[in-house]
Short mmCIF file of C-alpha atoms and ligand atoms in Angstrom, two decimals:
data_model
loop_
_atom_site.label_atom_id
_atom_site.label_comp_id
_atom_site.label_asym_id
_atom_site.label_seq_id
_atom_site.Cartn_x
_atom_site.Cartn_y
_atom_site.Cartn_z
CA UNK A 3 -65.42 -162.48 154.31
CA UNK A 4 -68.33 -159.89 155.12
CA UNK A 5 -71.05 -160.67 153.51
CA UNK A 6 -71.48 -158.17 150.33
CA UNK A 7 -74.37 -155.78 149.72
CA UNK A 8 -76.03 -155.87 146.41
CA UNK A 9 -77.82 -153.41 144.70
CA UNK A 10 -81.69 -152.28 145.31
CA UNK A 11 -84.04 -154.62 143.23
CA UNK A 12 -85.18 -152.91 139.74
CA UNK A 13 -81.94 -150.65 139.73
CA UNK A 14 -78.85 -151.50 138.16
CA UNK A 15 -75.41 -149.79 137.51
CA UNK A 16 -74.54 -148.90 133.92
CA UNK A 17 -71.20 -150.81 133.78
CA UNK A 18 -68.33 -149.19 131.97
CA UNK A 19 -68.79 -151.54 128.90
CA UNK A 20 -72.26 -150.39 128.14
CA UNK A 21 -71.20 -146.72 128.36
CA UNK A 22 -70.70 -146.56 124.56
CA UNK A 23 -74.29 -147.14 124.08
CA UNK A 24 -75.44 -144.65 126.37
CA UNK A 25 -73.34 -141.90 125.01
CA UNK A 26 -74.06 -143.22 121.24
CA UNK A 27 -77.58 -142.80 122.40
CA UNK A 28 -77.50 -139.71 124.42
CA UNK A 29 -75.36 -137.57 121.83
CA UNK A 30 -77.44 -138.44 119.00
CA UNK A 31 -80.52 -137.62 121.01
CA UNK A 32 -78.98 -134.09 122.22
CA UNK A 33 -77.39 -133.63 118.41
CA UNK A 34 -81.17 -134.32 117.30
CA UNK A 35 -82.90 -132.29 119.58
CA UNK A 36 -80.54 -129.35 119.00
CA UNK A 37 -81.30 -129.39 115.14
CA UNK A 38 -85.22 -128.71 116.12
CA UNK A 39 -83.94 -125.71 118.50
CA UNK A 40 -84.43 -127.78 121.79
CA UNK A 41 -81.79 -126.54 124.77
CA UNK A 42 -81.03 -128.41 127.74
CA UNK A 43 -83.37 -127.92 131.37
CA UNK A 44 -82.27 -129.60 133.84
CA UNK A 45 -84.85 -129.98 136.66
CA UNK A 46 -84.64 -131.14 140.69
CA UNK A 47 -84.68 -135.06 141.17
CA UNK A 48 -86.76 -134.60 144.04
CA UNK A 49 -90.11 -132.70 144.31
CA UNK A 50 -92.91 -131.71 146.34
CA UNK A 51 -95.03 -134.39 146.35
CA UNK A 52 -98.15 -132.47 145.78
CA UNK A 53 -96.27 -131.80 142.43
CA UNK A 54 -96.83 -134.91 140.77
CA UNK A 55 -99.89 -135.97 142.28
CA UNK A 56 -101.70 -132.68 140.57
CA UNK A 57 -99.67 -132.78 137.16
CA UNK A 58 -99.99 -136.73 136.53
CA UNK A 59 -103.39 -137.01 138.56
CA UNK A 60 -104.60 -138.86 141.57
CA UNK A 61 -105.98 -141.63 140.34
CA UNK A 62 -102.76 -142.63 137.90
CA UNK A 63 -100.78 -146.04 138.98
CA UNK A 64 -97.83 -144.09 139.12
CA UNK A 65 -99.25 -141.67 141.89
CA UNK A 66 -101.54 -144.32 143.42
CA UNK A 67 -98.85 -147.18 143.75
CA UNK A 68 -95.73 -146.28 142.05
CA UNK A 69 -94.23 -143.08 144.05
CA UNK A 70 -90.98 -143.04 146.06
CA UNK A 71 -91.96 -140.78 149.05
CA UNK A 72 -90.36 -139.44 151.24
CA UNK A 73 -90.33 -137.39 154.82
CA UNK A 74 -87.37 -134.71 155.21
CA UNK A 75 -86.35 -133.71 158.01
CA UNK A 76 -88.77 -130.86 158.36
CA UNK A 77 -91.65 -133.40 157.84
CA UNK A 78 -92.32 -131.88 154.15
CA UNK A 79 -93.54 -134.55 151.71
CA UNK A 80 -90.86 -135.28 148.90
CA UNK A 81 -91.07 -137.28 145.76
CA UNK A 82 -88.42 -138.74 143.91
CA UNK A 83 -89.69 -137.93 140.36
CA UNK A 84 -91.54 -140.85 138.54
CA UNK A 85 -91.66 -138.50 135.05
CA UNK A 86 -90.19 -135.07 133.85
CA UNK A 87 -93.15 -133.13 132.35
CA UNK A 88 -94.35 -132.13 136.05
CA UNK A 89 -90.84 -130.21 136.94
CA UNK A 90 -90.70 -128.95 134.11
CA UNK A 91 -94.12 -127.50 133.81
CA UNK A 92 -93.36 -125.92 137.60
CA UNK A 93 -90.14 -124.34 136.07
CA UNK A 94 -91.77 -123.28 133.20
CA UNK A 95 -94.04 -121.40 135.25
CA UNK A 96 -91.99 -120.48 138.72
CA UNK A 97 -89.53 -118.51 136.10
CA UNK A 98 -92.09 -116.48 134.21
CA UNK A 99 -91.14 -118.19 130.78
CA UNK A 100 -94.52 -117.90 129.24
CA UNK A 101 -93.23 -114.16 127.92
CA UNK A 102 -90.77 -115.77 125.51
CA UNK A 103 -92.78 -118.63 123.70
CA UNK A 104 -92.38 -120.73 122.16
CA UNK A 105 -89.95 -122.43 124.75
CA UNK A 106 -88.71 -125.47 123.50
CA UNK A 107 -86.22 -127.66 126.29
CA UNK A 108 -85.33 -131.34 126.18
CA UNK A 109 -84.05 -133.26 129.67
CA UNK A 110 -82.32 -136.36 130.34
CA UNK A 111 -81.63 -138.15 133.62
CA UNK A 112 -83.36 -140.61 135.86
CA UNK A 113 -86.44 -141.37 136.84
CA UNK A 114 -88.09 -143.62 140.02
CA UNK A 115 -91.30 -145.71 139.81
CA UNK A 116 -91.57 -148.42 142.33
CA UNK A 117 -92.75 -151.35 138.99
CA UNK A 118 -92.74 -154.47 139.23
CA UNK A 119 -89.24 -154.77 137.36
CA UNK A 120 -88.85 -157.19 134.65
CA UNK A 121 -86.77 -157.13 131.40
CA UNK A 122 -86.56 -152.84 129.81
CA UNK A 123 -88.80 -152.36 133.41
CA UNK A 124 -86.29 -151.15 136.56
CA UNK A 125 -87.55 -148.88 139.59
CA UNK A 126 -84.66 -146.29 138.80
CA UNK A 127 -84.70 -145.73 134.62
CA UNK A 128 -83.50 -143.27 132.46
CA UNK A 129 -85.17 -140.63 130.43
CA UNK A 130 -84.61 -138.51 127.83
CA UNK A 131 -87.52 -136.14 126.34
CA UNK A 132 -88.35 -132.98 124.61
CA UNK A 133 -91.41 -130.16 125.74
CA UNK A 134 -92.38 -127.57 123.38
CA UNK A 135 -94.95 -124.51 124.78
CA UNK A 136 -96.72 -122.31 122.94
CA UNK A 137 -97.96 -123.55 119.14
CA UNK A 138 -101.62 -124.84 119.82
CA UNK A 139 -101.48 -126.47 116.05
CA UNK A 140 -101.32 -129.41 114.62
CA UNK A 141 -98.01 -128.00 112.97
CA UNK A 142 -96.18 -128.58 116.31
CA UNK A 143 -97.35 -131.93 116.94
CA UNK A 144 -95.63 -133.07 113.17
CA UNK A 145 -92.90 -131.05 114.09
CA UNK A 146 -92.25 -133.06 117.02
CA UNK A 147 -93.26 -136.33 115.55
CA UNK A 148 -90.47 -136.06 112.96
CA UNK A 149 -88.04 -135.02 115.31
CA UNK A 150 -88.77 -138.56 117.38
CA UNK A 151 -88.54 -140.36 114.13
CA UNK A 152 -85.43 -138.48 113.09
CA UNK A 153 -83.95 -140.14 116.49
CA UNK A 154 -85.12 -143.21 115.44
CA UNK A 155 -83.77 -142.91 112.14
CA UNK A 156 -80.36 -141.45 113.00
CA UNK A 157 -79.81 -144.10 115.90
CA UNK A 158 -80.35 -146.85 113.32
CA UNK A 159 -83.06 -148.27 114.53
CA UNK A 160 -86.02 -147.17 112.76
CA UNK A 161 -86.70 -150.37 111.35
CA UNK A 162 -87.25 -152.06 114.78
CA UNK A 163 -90.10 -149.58 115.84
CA UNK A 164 -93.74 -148.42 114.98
CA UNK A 165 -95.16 -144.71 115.10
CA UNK A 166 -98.84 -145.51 116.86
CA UNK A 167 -100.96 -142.32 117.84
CA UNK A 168 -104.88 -141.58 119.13
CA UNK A 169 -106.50 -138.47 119.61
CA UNK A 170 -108.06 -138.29 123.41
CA UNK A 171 -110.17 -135.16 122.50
CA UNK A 172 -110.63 -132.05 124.78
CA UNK A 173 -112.48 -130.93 127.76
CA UNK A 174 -115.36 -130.27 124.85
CA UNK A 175 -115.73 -133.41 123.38
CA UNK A 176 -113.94 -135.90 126.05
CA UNK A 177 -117.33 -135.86 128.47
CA UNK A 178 -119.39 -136.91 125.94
CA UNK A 179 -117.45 -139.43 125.37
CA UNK A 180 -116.66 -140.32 128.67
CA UNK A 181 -120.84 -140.88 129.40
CA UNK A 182 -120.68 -143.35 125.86
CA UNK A 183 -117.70 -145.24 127.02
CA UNK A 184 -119.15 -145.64 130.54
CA UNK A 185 -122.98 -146.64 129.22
CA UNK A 186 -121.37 -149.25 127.37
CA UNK A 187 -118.56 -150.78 130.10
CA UNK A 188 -121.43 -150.67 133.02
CA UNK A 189 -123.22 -153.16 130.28
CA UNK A 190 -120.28 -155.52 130.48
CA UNK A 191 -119.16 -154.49 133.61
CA UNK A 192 -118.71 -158.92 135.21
CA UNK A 193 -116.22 -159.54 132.72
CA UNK A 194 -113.85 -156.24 134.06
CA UNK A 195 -110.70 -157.36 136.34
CA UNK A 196 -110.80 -155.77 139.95
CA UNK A 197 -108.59 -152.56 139.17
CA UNK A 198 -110.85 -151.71 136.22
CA UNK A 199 -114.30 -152.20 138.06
CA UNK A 200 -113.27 -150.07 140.89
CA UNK A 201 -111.66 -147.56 138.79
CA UNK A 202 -114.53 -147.44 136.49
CA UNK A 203 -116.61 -144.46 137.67
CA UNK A 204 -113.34 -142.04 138.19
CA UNK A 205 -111.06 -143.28 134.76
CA UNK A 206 -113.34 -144.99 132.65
CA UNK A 207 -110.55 -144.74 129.60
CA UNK A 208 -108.14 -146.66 132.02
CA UNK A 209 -109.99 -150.01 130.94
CA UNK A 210 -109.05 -149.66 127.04
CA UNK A 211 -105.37 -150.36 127.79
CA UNK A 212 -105.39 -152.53 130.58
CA UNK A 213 -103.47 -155.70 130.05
CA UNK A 214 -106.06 -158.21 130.84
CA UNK A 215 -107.37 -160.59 128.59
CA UNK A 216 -110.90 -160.41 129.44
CA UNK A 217 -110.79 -156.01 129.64
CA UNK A 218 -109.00 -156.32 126.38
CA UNK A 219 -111.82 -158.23 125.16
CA UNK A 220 -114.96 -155.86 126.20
CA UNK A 221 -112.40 -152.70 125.37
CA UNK A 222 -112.04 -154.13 121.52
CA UNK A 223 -115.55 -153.15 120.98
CA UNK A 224 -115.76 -149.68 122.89
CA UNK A 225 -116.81 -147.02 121.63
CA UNK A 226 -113.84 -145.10 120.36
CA UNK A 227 -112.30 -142.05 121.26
CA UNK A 228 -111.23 -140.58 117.41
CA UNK A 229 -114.82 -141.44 116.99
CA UNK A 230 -116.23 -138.93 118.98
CA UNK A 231 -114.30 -136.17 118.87
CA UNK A 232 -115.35 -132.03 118.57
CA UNK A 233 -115.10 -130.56 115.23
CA UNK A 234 -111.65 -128.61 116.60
CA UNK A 235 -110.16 -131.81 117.64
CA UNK A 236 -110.74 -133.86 114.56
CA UNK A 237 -109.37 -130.69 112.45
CA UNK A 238 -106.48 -130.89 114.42
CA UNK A 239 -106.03 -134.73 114.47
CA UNK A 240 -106.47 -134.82 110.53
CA UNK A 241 -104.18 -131.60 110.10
CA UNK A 242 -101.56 -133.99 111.80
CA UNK A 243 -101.86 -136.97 110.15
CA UNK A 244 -101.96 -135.04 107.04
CA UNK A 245 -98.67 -133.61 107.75
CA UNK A 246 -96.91 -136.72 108.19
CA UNK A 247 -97.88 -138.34 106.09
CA UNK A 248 -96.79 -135.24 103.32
CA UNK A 249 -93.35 -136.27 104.92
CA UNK A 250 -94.00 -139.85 104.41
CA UNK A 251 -93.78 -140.42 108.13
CA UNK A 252 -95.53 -144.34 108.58
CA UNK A 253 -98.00 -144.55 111.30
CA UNK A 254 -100.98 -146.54 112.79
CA UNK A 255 -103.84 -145.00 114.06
CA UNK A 256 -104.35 -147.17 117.93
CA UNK A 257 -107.46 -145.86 119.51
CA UNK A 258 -107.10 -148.42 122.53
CA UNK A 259 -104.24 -146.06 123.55
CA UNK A 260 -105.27 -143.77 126.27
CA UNK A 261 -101.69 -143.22 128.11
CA UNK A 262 -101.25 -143.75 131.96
CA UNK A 263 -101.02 -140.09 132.83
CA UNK A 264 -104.05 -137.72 133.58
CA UNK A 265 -102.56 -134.60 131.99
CA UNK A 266 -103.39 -135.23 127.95
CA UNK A 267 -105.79 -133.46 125.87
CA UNK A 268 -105.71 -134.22 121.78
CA UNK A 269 -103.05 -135.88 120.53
CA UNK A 270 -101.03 -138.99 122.19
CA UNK A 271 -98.38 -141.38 120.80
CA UNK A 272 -96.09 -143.68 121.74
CA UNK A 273 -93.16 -145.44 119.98
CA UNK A 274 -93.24 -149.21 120.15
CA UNK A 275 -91.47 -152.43 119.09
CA UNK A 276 -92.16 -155.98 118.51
CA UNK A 277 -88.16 -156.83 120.00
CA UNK A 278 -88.67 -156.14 123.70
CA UNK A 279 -91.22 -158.68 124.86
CA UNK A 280 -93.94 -156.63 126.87
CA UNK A 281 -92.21 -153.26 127.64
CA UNK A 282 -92.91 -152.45 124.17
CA UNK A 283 -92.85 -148.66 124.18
CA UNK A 284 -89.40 -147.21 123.75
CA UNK A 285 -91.07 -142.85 123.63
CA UNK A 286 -93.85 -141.52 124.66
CA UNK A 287 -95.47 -138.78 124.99
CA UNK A 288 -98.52 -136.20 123.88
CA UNK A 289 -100.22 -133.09 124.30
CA UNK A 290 -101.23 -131.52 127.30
CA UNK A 291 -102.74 -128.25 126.81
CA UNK A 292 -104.72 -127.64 130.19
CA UNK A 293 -101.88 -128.80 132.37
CA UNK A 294 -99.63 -125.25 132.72
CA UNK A 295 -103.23 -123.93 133.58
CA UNK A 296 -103.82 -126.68 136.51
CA UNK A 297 -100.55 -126.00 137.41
CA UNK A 298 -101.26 -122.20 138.49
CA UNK A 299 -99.77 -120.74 135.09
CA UNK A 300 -101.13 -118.62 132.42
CA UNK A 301 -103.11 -121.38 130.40
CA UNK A 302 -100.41 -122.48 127.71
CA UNK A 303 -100.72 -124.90 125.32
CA UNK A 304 -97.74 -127.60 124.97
CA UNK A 305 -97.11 -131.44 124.27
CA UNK A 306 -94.14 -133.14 124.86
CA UNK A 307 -92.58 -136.82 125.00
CA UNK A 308 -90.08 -139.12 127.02
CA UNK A 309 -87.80 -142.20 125.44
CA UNK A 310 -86.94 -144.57 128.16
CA UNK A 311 -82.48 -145.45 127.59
CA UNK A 312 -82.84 -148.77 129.14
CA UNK A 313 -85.27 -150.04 126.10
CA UNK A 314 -83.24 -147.65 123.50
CA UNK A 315 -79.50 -149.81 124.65
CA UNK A 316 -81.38 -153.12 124.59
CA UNK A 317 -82.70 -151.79 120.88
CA UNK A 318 -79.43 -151.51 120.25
CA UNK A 319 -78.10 -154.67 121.40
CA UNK A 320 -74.63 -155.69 120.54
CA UNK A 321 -74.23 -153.20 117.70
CA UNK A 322 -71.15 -151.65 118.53
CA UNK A 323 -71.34 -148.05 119.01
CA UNK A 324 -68.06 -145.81 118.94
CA UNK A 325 -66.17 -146.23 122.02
CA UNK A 326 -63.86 -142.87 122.76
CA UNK A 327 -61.95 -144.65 125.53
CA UNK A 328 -60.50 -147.20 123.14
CA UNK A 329 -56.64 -146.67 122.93
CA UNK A 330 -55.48 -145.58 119.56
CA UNK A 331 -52.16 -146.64 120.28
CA UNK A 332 -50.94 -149.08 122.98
CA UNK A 333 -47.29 -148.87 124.19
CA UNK A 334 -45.23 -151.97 125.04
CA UNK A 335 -42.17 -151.06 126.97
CA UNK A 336 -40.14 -153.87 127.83
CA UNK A 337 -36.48 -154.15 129.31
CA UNK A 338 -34.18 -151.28 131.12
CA UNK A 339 -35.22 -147.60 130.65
CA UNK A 340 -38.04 -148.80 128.65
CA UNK A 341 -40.68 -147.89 131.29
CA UNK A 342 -39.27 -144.26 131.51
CA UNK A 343 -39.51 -143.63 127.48
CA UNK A 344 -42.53 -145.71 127.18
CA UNK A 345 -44.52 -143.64 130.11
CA UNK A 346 -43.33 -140.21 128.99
CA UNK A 347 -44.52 -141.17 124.83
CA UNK A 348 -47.37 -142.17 125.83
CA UNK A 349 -48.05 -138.53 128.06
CA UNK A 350 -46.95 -136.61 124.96
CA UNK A 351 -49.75 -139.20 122.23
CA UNK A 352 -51.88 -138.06 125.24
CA UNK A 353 -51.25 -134.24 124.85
CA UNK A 354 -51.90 -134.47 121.03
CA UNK A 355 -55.24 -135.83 121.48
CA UNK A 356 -54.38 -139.52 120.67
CA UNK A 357 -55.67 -141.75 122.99
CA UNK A 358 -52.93 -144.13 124.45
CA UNK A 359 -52.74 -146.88 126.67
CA UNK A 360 -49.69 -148.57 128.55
CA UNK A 361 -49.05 -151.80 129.99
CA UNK A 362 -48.38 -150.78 133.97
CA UNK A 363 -47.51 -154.19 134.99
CA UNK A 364 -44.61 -155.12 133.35
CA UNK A 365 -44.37 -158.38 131.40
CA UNK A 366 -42.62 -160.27 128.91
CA UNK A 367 -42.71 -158.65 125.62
CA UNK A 368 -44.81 -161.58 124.33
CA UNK A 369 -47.40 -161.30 126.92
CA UNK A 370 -47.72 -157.18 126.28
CA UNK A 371 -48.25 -157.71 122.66
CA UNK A 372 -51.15 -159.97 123.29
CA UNK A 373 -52.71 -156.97 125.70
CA UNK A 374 -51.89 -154.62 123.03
CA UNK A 375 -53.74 -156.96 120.70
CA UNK A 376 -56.68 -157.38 123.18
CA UNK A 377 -56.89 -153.71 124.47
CA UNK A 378 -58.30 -152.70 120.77
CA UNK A 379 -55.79 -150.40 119.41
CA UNK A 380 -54.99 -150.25 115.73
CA UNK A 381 -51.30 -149.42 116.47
CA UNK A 382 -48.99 -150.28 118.95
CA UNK A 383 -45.50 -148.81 120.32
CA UNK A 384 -42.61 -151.06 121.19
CA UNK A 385 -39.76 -150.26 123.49
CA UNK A 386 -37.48 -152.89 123.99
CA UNK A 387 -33.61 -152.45 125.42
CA UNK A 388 -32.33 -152.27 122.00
CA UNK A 389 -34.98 -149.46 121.33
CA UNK A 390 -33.93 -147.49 124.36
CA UNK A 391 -29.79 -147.82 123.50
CA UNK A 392 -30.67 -146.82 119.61
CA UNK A 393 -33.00 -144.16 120.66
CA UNK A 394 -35.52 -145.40 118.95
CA UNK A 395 -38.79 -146.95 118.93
CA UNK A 396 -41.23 -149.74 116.68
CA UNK A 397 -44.68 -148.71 115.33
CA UNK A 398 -46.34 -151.13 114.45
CA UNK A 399 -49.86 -151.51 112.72
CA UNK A 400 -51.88 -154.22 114.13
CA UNK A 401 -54.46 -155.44 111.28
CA UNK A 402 -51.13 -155.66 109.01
CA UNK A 403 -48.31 -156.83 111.12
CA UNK A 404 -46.68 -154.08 109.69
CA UNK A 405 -43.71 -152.83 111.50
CA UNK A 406 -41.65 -149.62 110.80
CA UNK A 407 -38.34 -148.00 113.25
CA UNK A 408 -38.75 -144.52 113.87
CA UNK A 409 -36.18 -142.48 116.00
CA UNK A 410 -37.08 -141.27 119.34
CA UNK A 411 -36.86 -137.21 118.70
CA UNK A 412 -39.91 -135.60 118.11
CA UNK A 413 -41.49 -138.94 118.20
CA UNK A 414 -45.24 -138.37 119.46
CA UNK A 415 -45.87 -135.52 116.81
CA UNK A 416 -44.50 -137.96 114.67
CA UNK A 417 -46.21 -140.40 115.07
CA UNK A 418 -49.42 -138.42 115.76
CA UNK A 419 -49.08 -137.25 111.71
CA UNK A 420 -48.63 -140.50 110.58
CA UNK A 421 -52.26 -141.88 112.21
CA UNK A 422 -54.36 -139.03 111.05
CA UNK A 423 -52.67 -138.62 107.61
CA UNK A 424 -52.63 -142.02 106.83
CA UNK A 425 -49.12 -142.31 105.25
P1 HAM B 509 -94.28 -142.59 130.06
O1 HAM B 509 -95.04 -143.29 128.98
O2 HAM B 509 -94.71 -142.88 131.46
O3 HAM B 509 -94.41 -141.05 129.76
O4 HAM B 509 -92.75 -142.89 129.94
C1 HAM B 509 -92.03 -142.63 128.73
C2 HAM B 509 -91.08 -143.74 128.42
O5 HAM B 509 -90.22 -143.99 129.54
C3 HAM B 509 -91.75 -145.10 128.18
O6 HAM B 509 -92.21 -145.20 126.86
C4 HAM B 509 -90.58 -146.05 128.44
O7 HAM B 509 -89.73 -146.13 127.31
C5 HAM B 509 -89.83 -145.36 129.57
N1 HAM B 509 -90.23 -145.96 130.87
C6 HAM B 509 -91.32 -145.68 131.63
N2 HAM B 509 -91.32 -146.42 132.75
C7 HAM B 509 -90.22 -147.20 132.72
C8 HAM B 509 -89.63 -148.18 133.60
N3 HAM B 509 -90.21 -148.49 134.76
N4 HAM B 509 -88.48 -148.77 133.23
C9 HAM B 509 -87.87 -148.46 132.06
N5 HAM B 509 -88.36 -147.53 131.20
C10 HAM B 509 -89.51 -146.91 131.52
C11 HAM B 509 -93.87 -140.05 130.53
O8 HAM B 509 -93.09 -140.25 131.42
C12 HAM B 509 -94.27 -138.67 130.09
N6 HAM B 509 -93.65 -137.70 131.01
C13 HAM B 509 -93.85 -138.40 128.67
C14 HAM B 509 -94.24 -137.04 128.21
C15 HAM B 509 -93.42 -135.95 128.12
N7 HAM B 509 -95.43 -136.63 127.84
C16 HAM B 509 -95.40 -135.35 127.54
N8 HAM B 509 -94.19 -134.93 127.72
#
C-alpha cells in the first residue's frame, strides 16, 4: 500500500460528526450578531503582507514569528491572514464606507498563525468576530460587551466563562505611562526572560502578560495601566463599567492584560475560562481608534472582537447540539418490489421536507431494523413482500414500539401530517 499523507501539523479537518457544533455555534453567533444590526463582510484569505505588519505592528509575535508568507508568482509578498480586523479595516477604507457610519459587520472563517499547536491552539483556526466604526463612546463598547455575553448566554455556556477587561489608555496618557512602566522594569530588569529584555525598549507592556514565572513575578507589582490614565480615558473606562454593570453584566477588572496586537487604544477584553487548560481565552477583542487613521483612512474611531470556534466546540463538549442531517424517518424495504416503493417514499418524505434515510445495501429485515434503530430516527418505514402485494406499508414509532398499517396511496403526505401533527 502507498504510504498515506496526513494532514499539516496544527490543522485538522472538522469531521462530519462535529459539524453540529459548528453550525449550533455559527448560527447562534450570526442570529446574535444580526439582533445588534451586524451584516456579514467577507474579506480575502490572503493579503498583502505589508497589510498586517502595519495594522497588528512590527514588533507583535504574530508578525515577528507567526506569519504564513508567501511569494506569488509575480514576486509580491502575500500573507495568509493571522486575524480579521486588518482586512477589514482596508475594506472599510478601499470602499469609501466612512460616509455611512456607523458600519457595523461581523466575519467568520479561518485564520493562519504558525503556534506552537497544543490543545484549543492549531496553525489554521477559526474565527468569528464583530467591528463596529463610528461611536467614539463608552456606549458602544457596552453595546458590544453585551452582545459577546448574549453569545455566551444563548450558546449555553455562560457559566463556563469570565468577562475580564483593562483600559490601555490613549496616545495622551499611554507615554507617560510607558516612561513609569519602563523606570520601574529597567530596575528589575535580571529577573526578565530573553524575549522580554530584548523587547523591553520597543513594547515595554509586552512583559505584563508574558507567561513566565519570573516576568509574571516583577509584572505583579508594575505600575498599572488603569492607574495612569488621562482624564478622557478614565471617563470613558468608568462610563463603561458603569453601563454594565446597570445591565448586571459580571466582570473583573485585569490590568496585566495588554493584548498581543499593536493596534488598541482604551478599552480591551477578552473572554476566558478555567475549562481549557492554557488557551484560556475563547473572544477577544478591543478598541482601536487610531488604526483606520494608520491605515490611510479618514481617522475613525472603532473596536471590535474575535471568538476563536475551536475553543467555543471544545466549550461545548459532548452537549449535543441539533443535528439537521439526522433522518426523521428511516425506510426498511425488504423482499421483492420493496426496493422500488421503499426508494420512491422515501424521494416523496424528501420533497415534503422530512428528512429520510434508506438502507442501500439490502439486508435481512432484522439487520435493517437495527440500522434504523442506530441511524437516529424517531420513526421508521417498513416494506416487506406482504407490504408491497397489500399495497401497503408499517410506520412504526421507535421510542414506543408502536406499529400502525397505512395504505400505500398518498402515503408520504400522509405520513408527513402524522409527524408534525402529532396524532
Ligand atoms: P486574538 O486575541 O489574537 O484577537 O484572537 C481572538 C481569539 O481567536 C482568541 O481569543 C482565541 O479564542 C482565538 N485564537 C487565536 N489564536 C488561536 C489559535 N492559534 N488557535 C485557536 N484559536 C485561536 C484577534 O485576532 C483580534 N483581531 C480580535 C479583534 C477584533 N480585536 C478587535 N477586533
Amino acid at each position: 500500500m502507498a504510504a498515506a499523507i496526513k494532514a499539516v501539523r496544527g490543522t485538522r479537518d472538522i469531521l462530519d460528526r462535529e459539524s453540529p457544533t459548528w453550525r449550533f455555534l455559527e448560527a447562534t453567533a450570526a442570529r446574535v450578531f444580526s439582533l445588534y444590526g451586524y451584516r456579514e463582510l467577507r474579506t480575502p484569505i490572503f493579503e498583502k503582507t505589508e497589510l498586517f505588519a502595519r495594522a497588528v505592528g512590527g514588533d507583535t509575535d504574530i508578525v515577528e514569528k507567526e506569519m504564513y508568507v508567501f511569494e506569488d508568482r509575480n514576486g509580491a509578498s502575500l500573507a495568509l491572514r493571522p486575524e480579521g480586523t486588518a482586512g477589514v479595516v482596508r475594506s472599510f477604507i478601499e470602499n469609501g464606507l466612512d460616509r455611512q457610519l456607523p458600519w457595523r459587520v461581523f466575519y467568520k472563517g479561518p485564520m493562519f498563525r504558525y503556534e506552537r499547536p497544543q490543545k484549543g491552539r492549531y496553525r489554521q483556526f477559526h474565527q468569528m468576530g464583530c467591528e463596529l466604526f463610528g461611536p467614539p463612546g463608552p456606549m458602544a463598547d457596552a453595546e458590544m460587551l453585551m452582545m459577546v455575553m448574549r453569545f455566551f448566554i444563548d450558546a449555553g455556556l455562560e457559566e463556563l466563562v469570565t468577562l475580564e477587561l483593562n483600559s490601555l489608555g490613549c496616545p495622551a496618557c499611554r507615554p507617560g505611562y510607558r516612561e513609569k512602566l519602563l523606570e520601574y522594569l529597567h530596575a528589575h530588569t535580571e529577573a526578565l526572560c530573553g524575549n522580554c529584555q530584548s523587547r523591553l525598549e520597543r513594547n515595554p507592556l509586552r512583559v505584563l502578560d508574558c507567561k513566565n514565572p519570573n516576568c509574571k513575578e516583577v509584572a505583579a507589582s508594575a505600575p498599572r495601566t488603569v492607574e495612569h490614565l488621562c482624564t478622557a480615558c478614565g471617563d470613558h473606562f468608568q462610563g463603561l463599567t458603569g453601563h454594565l454593570e446597570a445591565e448586571n453584566i459580571p466582570l473583573t477588572v485585569n490590568p496585566m492584560m495588554v493584548r498581543g496586537l499593536d493596534y488598541y487604544t482604551r478599552t480591551v477584553f477578552e473572554v476566558t475560562t478555567t475549562a481549557l487548560g492554557a488557551q484560556n481565552a475563547v473572544a477577544a477583542g478591543g478598541r482601536y481608534d487610531g488604526l483606520v487613521a494608520t491605515m490611510g483612512g479618514r481617522a475613525t474611531p472603532a473596536i471590535g472582537f474575535a471568538m476563536g470556534l475551536e475553543r467555543l466546540a471544545l466549550l461545548l463538549d459532548e452537549r449535543a447540539c441539533p443535528d439537521p442531517a439526522t433522518p426523521t424517518v428511516y425506510v426498511v424495504a425488504a423482499g421483492e418490489g420493496a426496493d422500488l416503493v421503499g426508494l420512491g417514499l422515501t424521494e416523496q418524505l424528501r420533497r415534503l421536507g422530512v428528512a429520510t434515510e434508506i438502507n442501500l445495501q439490502g439486508g435481512s429485515m432484522r439487520n435493517q431494523m437495527k440500522k434504523a434503530g442506530r441511524s437516529g430516527a424517531p420513526w421508521s418505514v417498513i416494506i416487506g413482500e406482504r407490504e408491497v402485494d397489500e399495497g401497503t406499508v408499517q410506520l412504526k414509532q421507535m421510542a414506543t414500539g408502536e406499529q400502525q398499517t397505512l395504505a400505500s396511496e398518498g402515503l408520504a403526505e400522509r405520513i408527513a401530517g402524522r409527524l408534525y401533527d402529532g396524532s
